[in-house]
Amino acid sequence: MARKSETRTELPGFDEAASGPRLGPTGRALREFADPKPLKSHGPARIIALCNQKGGVGKTTTSINLGAAIAECGRRVLAIDFDPQGALSAGLGVQTHDVTTIYDLLLSRTKSPSDAIQHTSVPNLDVIPANIDLSAAEVHLVNEVAREQILAGVLRKVVNDYDVILIDCQPSLGILTVNALTAAHGVLIPLECEFFALRGVALLVETIEKVKDRLNPVIELDGILATMYDSRTLHSREVLERVVDAFGDRVLETVISRTVKFPDASVAAMPITQFAPEHQASKAYRQLARELIARGAVA
Ligand code: ADP
Ligand code: MG
C-alpha cells in the first residue's frame, strides 16, 4: 500500500496550526449532527439492508446498535435477522427456538409477520428472529415463483407499522441477500478498517447495480460505514484513506472505533447503548443515527 501522508493535518488547506477545522477520521471537518425532530406520525418504513458478503465486518453489530440508536430517537424500528447464525436475535436477547422466524414467513404465505415479531428491552425496537432453519431457505426458494421478491412481499405487510426496517444480511451474495436487496430502499455497507476490506466491495456494488436494473429500481447506496477503526495505528488510518479515495462522499462521516465493549455487549445480549450508554461506542452509533436522519436515509 502506498504510504501517504502520515497525518491528516498534512493535507493542504487543513493545517492545524492555521486553526483550520478539526478533522474527523474520514478527512472531513468534524461536525455534530442535530438532534432529530420528533415524528408527528409513523410509517411507512424505509427499508435498509446491511450488506457485505465478507463476515465479521460489523453488519450485525451495526444492525443492533444503529437500530437501538434510531429507536432512542423515537422512531419505530424493526430489525430483521436474515442470517441463519441468528446473531442479531441473540444480541438482542430474543427467542429463536419454538417461535415463528423469518424462515417461516418466507415459506408460508398464510403466516403473518405479527406472529414472528418480538419486542426487545429497547422501547421502539422490535425483531423478527432467525435460526439455523434459515440455511435451508436458499434450497427451498430456488423453485419458487419470483423467488427474489419473497421477503419484499413479507415486509409489505408490516411496512406501515414502522419508520425503519433494518435487514441484517448473511455474509454471502446468494438468494437471501438478493431478496434483501430487492426489498430494500437503501443499502448500508459496513467495511472494517483492515487490509483486505476493499476486496469484494466491487462485486457487492455490481450486485446492487444488477438488482437495481432487474428487480428494484429504487435501491440506492445509503453509505459505507467504516468499522473497527483504530486511530492509533497507521494501518487503520491508511485503509480509511483508501476507502475515502475510492468512495468519496459515500463514506459516512461517522466512523466506528474498535473496542471490546461490543463483544461484551453481545454476551450481555443488549445493545451497547444500554450496556454502556456513556461509552464512546454508544455515542458513535447515536451519531450514526443522527447522520442517517440528516442525510434523509432515515425519517
Ligand atoms: P458481521 O455481522 O459482519 O459478521 P459482527 O457484527 O458480528 O460482523 O462482528 C464480528 C465480531 O466483531 C463480533 O464478535 C463483534 O462483537 C465484533 N465487533 C463488531 N464491531 C466491533 C468494533 N467496532 N470493535 C470491536 N469488535 C467489534
Ligand atoms: Mg452478522
Short mmCIF file of C-alpha atoms and ligand atoms in Angstrom, two decimals:
data_model
loop_
_atom_site.label_atom_id
_atom_site.label_comp_id
_atom_site.label_asym_id
_atom_site.label_seq_id
_atom_site.Cartn_x
_atom_site.Cartn_y
_atom_site.Cartn_z
CA MET A 1 0.00 0.00 0.00
CA ALA A 2 1.36 3.42 -0.95
CA ARG A 3 2.41 5.34 2.10
CA LYS A 4 0.51 8.55 2.13
CA SER A 5 0.63 11.50 4.45
CA GLU A 6 1.31 10.31 7.98
CA THR A 7 -1.32 12.52 9.49
CA ARG A 8 -4.40 14.24 8.22
CA THR A 9 -3.09 17.62 9.21
CA GLU A 10 -0.63 17.47 6.31
CA LEU A 11 -3.43 17.73 3.79
CA PRO A 12 -3.38 21.08 2.01
CA GLY A 13 -5.74 23.60 3.47
CA PHE A 14 -6.11 21.70 6.69
CA ASP A 15 -3.10 22.80 8.65
CA GLU A 16 -3.97 22.54 12.31
CA ALA A 17 -1.55 25.31 13.16
CA ALA A 18 -3.54 27.60 10.89
CA SER A 19 -6.52 26.83 13.14
CA GLY A 20 -8.43 25.16 10.31
CA PRO A 21 -11.38 22.94 11.06
CA ARG A 22 -10.69 19.91 13.26
CA LEU A 23 -10.83 16.87 11.01
CA GLY A 24 -12.60 13.61 11.64
CA PRO A 25 -11.07 10.27 10.66
CA THR A 26 -12.52 10.47 7.13
CA GLY A 27 -10.60 13.68 6.49
CA ARG A 28 -13.65 15.93 6.61
CA ALA A 29 -14.34 18.62 9.16
CA LEU A 30 -15.82 17.16 12.34
CA ARG A 31 -19.37 18.23 12.89
CA GLU A 32 -22.23 17.44 15.15
CA PHE A 33 -25.49 16.33 13.63
CA ALA A 34 -28.53 17.99 15.10
CA ASP A 35 -30.88 16.07 17.39
CA PRO A 36 -33.69 14.94 15.11
CA LYS A 37 -37.17 16.37 15.48
CA PRO A 38 -39.81 14.03 16.85
CA LEU A 39 -42.01 12.42 14.19
CA LYS A 40 -45.65 13.52 14.11
CA SER A 41 -46.79 10.22 12.62
CA HIS A 42 -45.23 6.85 11.90
CA GLY A 43 -44.55 4.80 8.77
CA PRO A 44 -44.29 3.75 6.07
CA ALA A 45 -40.83 2.43 6.83
CA ARG A 46 -37.74 2.95 4.78
CA ILE A 47 -36.08 -0.45 4.42
CA ILE A 48 -32.30 -0.61 4.73
CA ALA A 49 -30.23 -3.74 4.04
CA LEU A 50 -26.92 -4.07 5.89
CA CYS A 51 -24.84 -5.92 3.41
CA ASN A 52 -21.30 -7.16 2.87
CA GLN A 53 -20.51 -10.70 1.74
CA LYS A 54 -17.46 -10.65 3.99
CA GLY A 55 -18.12 -11.95 7.51
CA GLY A 56 -17.07 -10.21 10.69
CA VAL A 57 -17.19 -6.65 9.37
CA GLY A 58 -19.85 -5.32 11.73
CA LYS A 59 -23.15 -5.92 9.93
CA THR A 60 -24.86 -7.46 12.93
CA THR A 61 -23.26 -5.11 15.45
CA THR A 62 -24.42 -2.17 13.34
CA SER A 63 -27.93 -3.57 12.85
CA ILE A 64 -28.32 -3.96 16.61
CA ASN A 65 -26.77 -0.70 17.72
CA LEU A 66 -27.94 1.53 14.92
CA GLY A 67 -31.41 0.06 15.42
CA ALA A 68 -31.27 0.88 19.13
CA ALA A 69 -29.92 4.38 18.49
CA ILE A 70 -32.64 5.15 15.93
CA ALA A 71 -35.24 3.79 18.33
CA GLU A 72 -33.92 6.18 21.01
CA CYS A 73 -34.82 8.99 18.59
CA GLY A 74 -38.47 7.95 18.88
CA ARG A 75 -38.52 6.12 15.56
CA ARG A 76 -40.19 2.72 15.37
CA VAL A 77 -37.59 0.20 14.26
CA LEU A 78 -37.93 -3.39 13.10
CA ALA A 79 -34.73 -5.40 12.78
CA ILE A 80 -34.88 -8.50 10.58
CA ASP A 81 -32.41 -11.26 11.36
CA PHE A 82 -31.59 -12.57 7.90
CA ASP A 83 -28.62 -14.73 8.82
CA PRO A 84 -29.05 -18.39 9.86
CA GLN A 85 -26.43 -17.80 12.56
CA GLY A 86 -29.07 -15.82 14.44
CA ALA A 87 -26.50 -13.41 15.92
CA LEU A 88 -28.82 -10.41 15.72
CA SER A 89 -31.54 -12.30 17.61
CA ALA A 90 -29.03 -13.46 20.23
CA GLY A 91 -27.51 -10.00 20.55
CA LEU A 92 -30.93 -8.54 21.29
CA GLY A 93 -31.86 -11.33 23.69
CA VAL A 94 -34.89 -12.65 21.80
CA GLN A 95 -36.08 -16.23 21.49
CA THR A 96 -35.05 -18.15 18.37
CA HIS A 97 -36.42 -21.63 19.10
CA ASP A 98 -40.05 -22.72 19.25
CA VAL A 99 -41.02 -19.34 17.86
CA THR A 100 -42.05 -18.15 14.40
CA THR A 101 -38.97 -16.99 12.50
CA ILE A 102 -38.27 -15.16 9.26
CA TYR A 103 -37.84 -18.58 7.64
CA ASP A 104 -41.46 -19.50 8.44
CA LEU A 105 -42.65 -16.21 6.96
CA LEU A 106 -40.68 -16.78 3.75
CA LEU A 107 -42.08 -20.26 3.26
CA SER A 108 -45.68 -19.77 4.28
CA ARG A 109 -47.90 -17.18 2.68
CA THR A 110 -50.54 -17.61 5.37
CA LYS A 111 -48.28 -16.78 8.34
CA SER A 112 -48.37 -13.17 9.44
CA PRO A 113 -45.27 -11.18 10.46
CA SER A 114 -47.12 -10.25 13.65
CA ASP A 115 -46.73 -13.93 14.68
CA ALA A 116 -42.96 -13.53 14.47
CA ILE A 117 -42.33 -10.03 15.79
CA GLN A 118 -40.77 -9.89 19.25
CA HIS A 119 -40.22 -6.82 21.36
CA THR A 120 -36.78 -6.16 22.82
CA SER A 121 -35.69 -4.44 26.02
CA VAL A 122 -35.29 -1.27 23.94
CA PRO A 123 -38.55 0.65 23.56
CA ASN A 124 -39.48 1.07 19.86
CA LEU A 125 -37.13 -1.73 18.74
CA ASP A 126 -38.68 -5.00 17.54
CA VAL A 127 -37.12 -8.06 15.93
CA ILE A 128 -38.08 -10.85 13.60
CA PRO A 129 -35.68 -13.62 14.62
CA ALA A 130 -33.84 -16.26 12.63
CA ASN A 131 -32.22 -19.55 13.46
CA ILE A 132 -30.33 -22.26 11.61
CA ASP A 133 -33.53 -23.29 9.75
CA LEU A 134 -32.92 -20.28 7.51
CA SER A 135 -29.91 -22.05 5.99
CA ALA A 136 -32.40 -24.31 4.17
CA ALA A 137 -34.20 -21.34 2.65
CA GLU A 138 -31.86 -20.96 -0.33
CA VAL A 139 -32.72 -24.51 -1.43
CA HIS A 140 -36.46 -24.03 -0.91
CA LEU A 141 -36.61 -20.67 -2.65
CA VAL A 142 -34.82 -21.83 -5.80
CA ASN A 143 -38.01 -23.29 -7.25
CA GLU A 144 -40.36 -20.54 -6.10
CA VAL A 145 -42.09 -18.16 -8.48
CA ALA A 146 -40.50 -14.69 -8.23
CA ARG A 147 -38.07 -16.12 -5.71
CA GLU A 148 -36.18 -12.82 -5.33
CA GLN A 149 -39.29 -10.96 -4.19
CA ILE A 150 -40.47 -13.11 -1.33
CA LEU A 151 -39.01 -11.04 1.51
CA ALA A 152 -40.38 -7.87 -0.10
CA GLY A 153 -43.84 -9.49 0.00
CA VAL A 154 -43.43 -10.33 3.69
CA LEU A 155 -42.26 -6.83 4.61
CA ARG A 156 -45.12 -5.17 2.72
CA LYS A 157 -47.40 -6.47 5.46
CA VAL A 158 -45.57 -4.54 8.21
CA VAL A 159 -44.12 -1.57 6.41
CA ASN A 160 -46.79 0.82 7.70
CA ASP A 161 -46.14 -0.08 11.35
CA TYR A 162 -42.52 1.10 11.41
CA ASP A 163 -40.36 4.05 10.42
CA VAL A 164 -37.28 1.98 9.63
CA ILE A 165 -36.72 -1.69 8.85
CA LEU A 166 -33.10 -2.90 9.06
CA ILE A 167 -32.19 -6.21 7.41
CA ASP A 168 -29.08 -7.88 8.85
CA CYS A 169 -27.82 -9.91 5.87
CA GLN A 170 -25.74 -13.05 5.97
CA PRO A 171 -22.19 -12.97 4.57
CA SER A 172 -22.98 -14.13 1.03
CA LEU A 173 -24.48 -12.81 -2.17
CA GLY A 174 -26.94 -15.68 -2.54
CA ILE A 175 -30.72 -15.67 -2.93
CA LEU A 176 -31.34 -14.44 0.61
CA THR A 177 -29.18 -11.37 0.13
CA VAL A 178 -30.74 -10.70 -3.27
CA ASN A 179 -34.13 -10.89 -1.52
CA ALA A 180 -32.94 -8.30 0.99
CA LEU A 181 -31.68 -6.01 -1.78
CA THR A 182 -34.94 -6.43 -3.68
CA ALA A 183 -36.97 -5.46 -0.61
CA ALA A 184 -34.75 -2.52 0.36
CA HIS A 185 -34.81 1.19 -0.40
CA GLY A 186 -31.22 1.61 0.69
CA VAL A 187 -28.06 -0.35 1.41
CA LEU A 188 -25.56 0.32 4.14
CA ILE A 189 -22.17 -1.37 3.69
CA PRO A 190 -20.12 -1.83 6.85
CA LEU A 191 -16.42 -2.05 6.00
CA GLU A 192 -13.79 -2.95 8.56
CA CYS A 193 -10.64 -0.88 8.54
CA GLU A 194 -8.44 -3.84 7.68
CA PHE A 195 -6.12 -4.54 4.79
CA PHE A 196 -8.46 -6.64 2.63
CA ALA A 197 -11.53 -4.54 3.35
CA LEU A 198 -11.95 -3.31 -0.21
CA ARG A 199 -11.72 -6.76 -1.72
CA GLY A 200 -15.14 -7.85 -2.77
CA VAL A 201 -16.75 -4.44 -2.47
CA ALA A 202 -16.68 -4.04 -6.27
CA LEU A 203 -18.59 -7.31 -6.60
CA LEU A 204 -21.09 -6.15 -4.00
CA VAL A 205 -21.63 -2.83 -5.79
CA GLU A 206 -22.07 -4.74 -9.07
CA THR A 207 -24.68 -6.98 -7.44
CA ILE A 208 -26.54 -3.90 -6.16
CA GLU A 209 -26.47 -2.44 -9.69
CA LYS A 210 -27.86 -5.67 -11.16
CA VAL A 211 -30.66 -5.74 -8.62
CA LYS A 212 -31.39 -2.10 -9.44
CA ASP A 213 -31.59 -2.88 -13.17
CA ARG A 214 -33.62 -6.03 -12.95
CA LEU A 215 -35.61 -6.13 -9.75
CA ASN A 216 -35.65 -2.96 -7.69
CA PRO A 217 -35.12 0.36 -9.48
CA VAL A 218 -35.44 2.43 -6.28
CA ILE A 219 -32.49 0.92 -4.42
CA GLU A 220 -29.65 3.27 -3.58
CA LEU A 221 -26.41 3.11 -1.66
CA ASP A 222 -27.06 4.94 1.60
CA GLY A 223 -23.48 4.83 2.70
CA ILE A 224 -20.33 2.95 3.54
CA LEU A 225 -19.61 2.73 7.24
CA ALA A 226 -16.04 2.31 8.39
CA THR A 227 -15.94 -0.03 11.39
CA MET A 228 -13.29 -1.37 13.78
CA TYR A 229 -11.22 1.75 13.28
CA ASP A 230 -8.15 2.13 15.44
CA SER A 231 -6.86 5.68 15.31
CA ARG A 232 -3.59 4.63 16.98
CA THR A 233 -2.50 2.52 14.01
CA LEU A 234 -1.23 3.97 10.79
CA HIS A 235 -2.67 0.89 9.11
CA SER A 236 -6.24 1.73 10.10
CA ARG A 237 -5.79 5.34 9.00
CA GLU A 238 -4.34 4.26 5.65
CA VAL A 239 -7.15 1.84 4.96
CA LEU A 240 -9.73 4.51 5.76
CA GLU A 241 -7.90 6.93 3.49
CA ARG A 242 -8.09 4.41 0.64
CA VAL A 243 -11.77 3.81 1.26
CA VAL A 244 -12.42 7.57 1.11
CA ASP A 245 -10.30 7.80 -2.08
CA ALA A 246 -12.41 5.07 -3.65
CA PHE A 247 -15.88 6.08 -2.47
CA GLY A 248 -15.71 9.77 -1.60
CA ASP A 249 -18.86 11.18 -0.04
CA ARG A 250 -20.49 7.79 0.06
CA VAL A 251 -18.30 7.07 3.08
CA LEU A 252 -20.25 8.16 6.13
CA GLU A 253 -18.61 10.73 8.35
CA THR A 254 -19.32 8.65 11.41
CA VAL A 255 -16.64 6.04 11.99
CA ILE A 256 -16.99 3.18 14.47
CA SER A 257 -13.86 2.53 16.51
CA ARG A 258 -12.63 -0.84 17.63
CA THR A 259 -13.50 -1.63 21.24
CA VAL A 260 -14.06 -4.78 23.28
CA LYS A 261 -17.25 -3.23 24.59
CA PHE A 262 -19.03 -4.64 21.50
CA PRO A 263 -18.33 -8.31 22.19
CA ASP A 264 -19.05 -7.60 25.87
CA ALA A 265 -22.44 -6.14 24.99
CA SER A 266 -23.21 -9.17 22.77
CA VAL A 267 -22.54 -11.51 25.67
CA ALA A 268 -24.91 -9.42 27.78
CA ALA A 269 -27.44 -9.69 24.88
CA MET A 270 -28.12 -5.97 24.76
CA PRO A 271 -27.22 -3.05 22.55
CA ILE A 272 -24.17 -1.08 23.58
CA THR A 273 -26.42 1.94 24.05
CA GLN A 274 -27.93 0.08 27.03
CA PHE A 275 -24.86 -1.87 28.13
CA ALA A 276 -22.56 1.16 28.28
CA PRO A 277 -24.70 4.19 27.45
CA GLU A 278 -21.94 6.75 28.03
CA HIS A 279 -19.19 4.84 26.22
CA GLN A 280 -17.67 6.39 23.12
CA ALA A 281 -19.03 3.49 21.07
CA SER A 282 -22.62 4.26 22.13
CA LYS A 283 -22.07 7.89 21.20
CA ALA A 284 -20.74 6.80 17.80
CA TYR A 285 -23.87 4.81 16.99
CA ARG A 286 -26.08 7.69 18.16
CA GLN A 287 -24.07 9.97 15.89
CA LEU A 288 -24.57 7.48 13.03
CA ALA A 289 -28.33 7.53 13.63
CA ARG A 290 -28.34 11.34 13.52
CA GLU A 291 -26.17 11.38 10.40
CA LEU A 292 -28.51 9.00 8.55
CA ILE A 293 -31.51 11.07 9.62
CA ALA A 294 -29.72 14.25 8.44
CA ARG A 295 -28.96 12.57 5.10
CA GLY A 296 -32.60 11.56 4.71
CA ALA A 297 -31.82 7.83 4.74
CA VAL A 298 -33.95 7.53 7.89
CA ALA A 299 -37.12 9.51 8.65
P1 ADP B 1 -20.82 -9.46 10.75
O1 ADP B 1 -22.27 -9.42 11.12
O2 ADP B 1 -20.47 -8.56 9.61
O3 ADP B 1 -20.34 -10.86 10.54
P2 ADP B 1 -20.37 -8.73 13.51
O4 ADP B 1 -21.14 -7.50 13.73
O5 ADP B 1 -20.98 -10.00 14.01
O6 ADP B 1 -19.98 -8.88 11.99
O7 ADP B 1 -18.93 -8.54 14.16
C1 ADP B 1 -17.98 -9.60 14.19
C2 ADP B 1 -17.31 -9.64 15.56
O8 ADP B 1 -16.61 -8.42 15.76
C3 ADP B 1 -18.28 -9.75 16.71
O9 ADP B 1 -17.70 -10.56 17.69
C4 ADP B 1 -18.44 -8.33 17.21
O10 ADP B 1 -18.73 -8.29 18.59
C5 ADP B 1 -17.08 -7.74 16.91
N1 ADP B 1 -17.16 -6.32 16.59
C6 ADP B 1 -18.03 -5.69 15.78
N2 ADP B 1 -17.78 -4.38 15.70
C7 ADP B 1 -16.71 -4.15 16.50
C8 ADP B 1 -15.94 -2.98 16.87
N3 ADP B 1 -16.23 -1.78 16.38
N4 ADP B 1 -14.91 -3.16 17.73
C9 ADP B 1 -14.61 -4.38 18.22
N5 ADP B 1 -15.27 -5.51 17.92
C10 ADP B 1 -16.31 -5.40 17.07
MG MG B 2 -23.69 -10.98 11.13
#
